[in-house]
GROMACS .gro file of C-alpha atoms in nm:
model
  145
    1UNK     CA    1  -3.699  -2.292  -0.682
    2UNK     CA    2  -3.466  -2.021  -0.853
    3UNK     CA    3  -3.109  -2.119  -0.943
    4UNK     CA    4  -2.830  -1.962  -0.784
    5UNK     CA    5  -2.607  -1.836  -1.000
    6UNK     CA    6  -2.265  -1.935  -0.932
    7UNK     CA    7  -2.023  -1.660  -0.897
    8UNK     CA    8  -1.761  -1.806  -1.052
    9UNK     CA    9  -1.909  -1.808  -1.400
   10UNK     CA   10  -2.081  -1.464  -1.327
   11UNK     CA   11  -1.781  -1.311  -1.242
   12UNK     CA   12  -1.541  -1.206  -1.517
   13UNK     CA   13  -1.202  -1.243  -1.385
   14UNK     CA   14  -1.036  -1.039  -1.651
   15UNK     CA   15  -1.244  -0.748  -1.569
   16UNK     CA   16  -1.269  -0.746  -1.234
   17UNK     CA   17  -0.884  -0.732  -1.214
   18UNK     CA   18  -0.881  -0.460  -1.441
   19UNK     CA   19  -1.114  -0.222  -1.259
   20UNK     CA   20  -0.894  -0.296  -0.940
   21UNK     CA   21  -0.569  -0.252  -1.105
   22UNK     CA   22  -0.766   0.096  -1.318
   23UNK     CA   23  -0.871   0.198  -0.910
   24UNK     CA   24  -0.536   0.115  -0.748
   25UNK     CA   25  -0.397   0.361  -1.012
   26UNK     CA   26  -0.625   0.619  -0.966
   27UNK     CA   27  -0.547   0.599  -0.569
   28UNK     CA   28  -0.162   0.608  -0.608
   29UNK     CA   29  -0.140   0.938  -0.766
   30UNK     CA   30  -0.212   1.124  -0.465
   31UNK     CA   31   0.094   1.125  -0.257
   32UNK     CA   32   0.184   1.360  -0.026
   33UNK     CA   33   0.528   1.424  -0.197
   34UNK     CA   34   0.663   1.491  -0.577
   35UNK     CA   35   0.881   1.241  -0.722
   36UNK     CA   36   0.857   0.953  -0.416
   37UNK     CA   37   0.828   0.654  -0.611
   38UNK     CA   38   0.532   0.354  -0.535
   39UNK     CA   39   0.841   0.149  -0.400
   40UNK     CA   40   0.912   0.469  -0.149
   41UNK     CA   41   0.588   0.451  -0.026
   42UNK     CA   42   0.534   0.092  -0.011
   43UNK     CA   43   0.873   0.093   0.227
   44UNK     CA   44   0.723   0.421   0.438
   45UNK     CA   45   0.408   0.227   0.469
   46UNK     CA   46   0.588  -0.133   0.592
   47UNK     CA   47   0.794   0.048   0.847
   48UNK     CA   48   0.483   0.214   1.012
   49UNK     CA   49   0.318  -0.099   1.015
   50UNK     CA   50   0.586  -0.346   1.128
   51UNK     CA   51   0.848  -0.082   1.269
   52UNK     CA   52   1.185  -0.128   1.241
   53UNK     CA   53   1.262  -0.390   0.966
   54UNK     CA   54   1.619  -0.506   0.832
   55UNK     CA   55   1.676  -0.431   0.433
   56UNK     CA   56   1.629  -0.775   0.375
   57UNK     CA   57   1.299  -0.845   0.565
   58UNK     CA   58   1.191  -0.512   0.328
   59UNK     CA   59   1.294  -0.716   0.040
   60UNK     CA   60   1.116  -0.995   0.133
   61UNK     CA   61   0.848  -0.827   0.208
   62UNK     CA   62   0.819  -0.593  -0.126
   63UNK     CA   63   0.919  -0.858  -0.349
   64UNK     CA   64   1.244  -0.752  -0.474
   65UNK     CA   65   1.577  -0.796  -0.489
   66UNK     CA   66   1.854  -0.695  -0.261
   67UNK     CA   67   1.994  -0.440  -0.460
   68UNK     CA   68   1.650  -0.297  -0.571
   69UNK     CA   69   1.551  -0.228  -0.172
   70UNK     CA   70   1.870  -0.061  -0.167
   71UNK     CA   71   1.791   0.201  -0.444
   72UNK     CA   72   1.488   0.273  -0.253
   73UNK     CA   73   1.618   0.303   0.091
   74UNK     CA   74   1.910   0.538  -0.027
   75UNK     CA   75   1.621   0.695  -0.200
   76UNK     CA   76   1.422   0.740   0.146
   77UNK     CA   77   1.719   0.826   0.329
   78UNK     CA   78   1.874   1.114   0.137
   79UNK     CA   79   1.491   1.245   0.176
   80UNK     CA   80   1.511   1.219   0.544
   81UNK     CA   81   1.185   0.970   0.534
   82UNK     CA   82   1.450   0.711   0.696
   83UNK     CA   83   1.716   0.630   0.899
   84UNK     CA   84   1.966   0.324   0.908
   85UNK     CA   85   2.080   0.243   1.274
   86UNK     CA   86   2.302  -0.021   1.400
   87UNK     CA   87   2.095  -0.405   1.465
   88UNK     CA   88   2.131  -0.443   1.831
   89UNK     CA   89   2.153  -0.816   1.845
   90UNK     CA   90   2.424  -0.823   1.549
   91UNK     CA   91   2.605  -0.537   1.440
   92UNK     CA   92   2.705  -0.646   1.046
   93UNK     CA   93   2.331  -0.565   1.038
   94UNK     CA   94   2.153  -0.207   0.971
   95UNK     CA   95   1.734  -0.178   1.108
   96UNK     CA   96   1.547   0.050   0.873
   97UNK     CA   97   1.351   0.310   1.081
   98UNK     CA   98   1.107   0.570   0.981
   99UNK     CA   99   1.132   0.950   1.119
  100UNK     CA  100   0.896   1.183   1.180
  101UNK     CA  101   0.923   1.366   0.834
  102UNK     CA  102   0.833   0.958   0.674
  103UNK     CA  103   0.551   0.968   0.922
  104UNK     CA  104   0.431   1.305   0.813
  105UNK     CA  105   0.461   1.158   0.431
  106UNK     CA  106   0.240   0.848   0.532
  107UNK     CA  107  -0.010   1.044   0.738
  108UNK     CA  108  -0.032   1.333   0.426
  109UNK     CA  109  -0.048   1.059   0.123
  110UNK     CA  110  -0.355   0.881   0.377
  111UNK     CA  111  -0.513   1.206   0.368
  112UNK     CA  112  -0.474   1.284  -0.014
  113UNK     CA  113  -0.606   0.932  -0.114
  114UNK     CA  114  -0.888   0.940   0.150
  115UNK     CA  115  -1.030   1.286   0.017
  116UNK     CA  116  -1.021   1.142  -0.341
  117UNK     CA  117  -1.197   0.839  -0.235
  118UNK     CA  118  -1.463   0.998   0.011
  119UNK     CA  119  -1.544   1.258  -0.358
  120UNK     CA  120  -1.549   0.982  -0.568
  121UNK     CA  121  -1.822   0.785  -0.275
  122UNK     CA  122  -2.038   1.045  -0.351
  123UNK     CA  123  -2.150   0.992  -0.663
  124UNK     CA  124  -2.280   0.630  -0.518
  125UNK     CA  125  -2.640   0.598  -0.345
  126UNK     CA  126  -2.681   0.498   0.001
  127UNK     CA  127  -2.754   0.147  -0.098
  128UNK     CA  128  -2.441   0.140  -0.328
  129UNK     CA  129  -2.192   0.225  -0.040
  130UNK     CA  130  -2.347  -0.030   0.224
  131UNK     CA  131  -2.285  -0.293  -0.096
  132UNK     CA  132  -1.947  -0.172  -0.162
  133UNK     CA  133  -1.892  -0.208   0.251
  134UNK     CA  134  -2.021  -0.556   0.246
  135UNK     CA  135  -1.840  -0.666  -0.063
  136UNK     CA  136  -1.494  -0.506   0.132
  137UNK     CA  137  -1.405  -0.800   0.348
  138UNK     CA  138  -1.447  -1.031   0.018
  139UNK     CA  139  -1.207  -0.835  -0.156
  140UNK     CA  140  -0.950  -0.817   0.132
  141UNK     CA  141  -0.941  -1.220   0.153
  142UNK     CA  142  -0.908  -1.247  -0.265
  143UNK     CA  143  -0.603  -1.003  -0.191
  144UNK     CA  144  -0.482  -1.197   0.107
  145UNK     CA  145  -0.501  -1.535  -0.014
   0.00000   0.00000   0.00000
């Protein structure tokens, strides 16, 4: 009987995260819009997901600091990607929501990255895509967990 390999030992951690991290990069250069930051679009990106979301929920949720959502939401708002608008249920609060023009951005940058992607597919074999398809829900519960 053959041995299995085990995939943790044939797996080299170091350079599987840098092929993700060299892909990632390669991805996030195609935005629909000059000069909005990968903090901007991270934001654009949680509001269409989630909807309207308080600054600190978008903190919480990005992984930075009070102060640093701020810069980016003044950022996003002086863009027109976002508006601030009263909390219903407690008015000290703002709700962060996204306008059409931050939809447009999100929908554009999807686009962009997608086209990039589907060339760079291409160059694969049939057999190569169904693998990378397979090994897709692997990768999204590494990133999730």
């Amino acid at each position: 009987m053959a041995d299995i390999p085990d995939p943790v030992t044939e797996t080299d951690p170091d350079e599987l995260r840098m092929i993700i991290q060299r892909l990632s990069r390669r991805i996030r250069v195609h935005r629909a819009a000059d000069g909005i930051s990968d903090a901007q679009l991270g934001v654009l990106f949680q509001l269409e997901k989630h909807g309207d979301r308080t600054p600190g929920q978008l903190a919480e949720h990005e992984g930075v600091t009070p102060p640093s959502i701020n810069r980016t939401i003044n950022g996003l708002e002086e863009a027109g990607w976002i508006t601030r608008n009263p909390d219903p249920d407690d008015a000290r609060r703002v709700r962060i929501r996204l306008t059409d023009s931050g939809s447009a951005i999100i929908t554009e940058t999807r686009r962009l990255r997608a086209a990039w992607f589907t060339q760079r597919l291409a160059i694969l074999t049939p057999q190569e895509r169904r693998l990378l398809q397979e090994v897709t829900p692997l990768l999204r519960r590494l990133s999730d967990s």
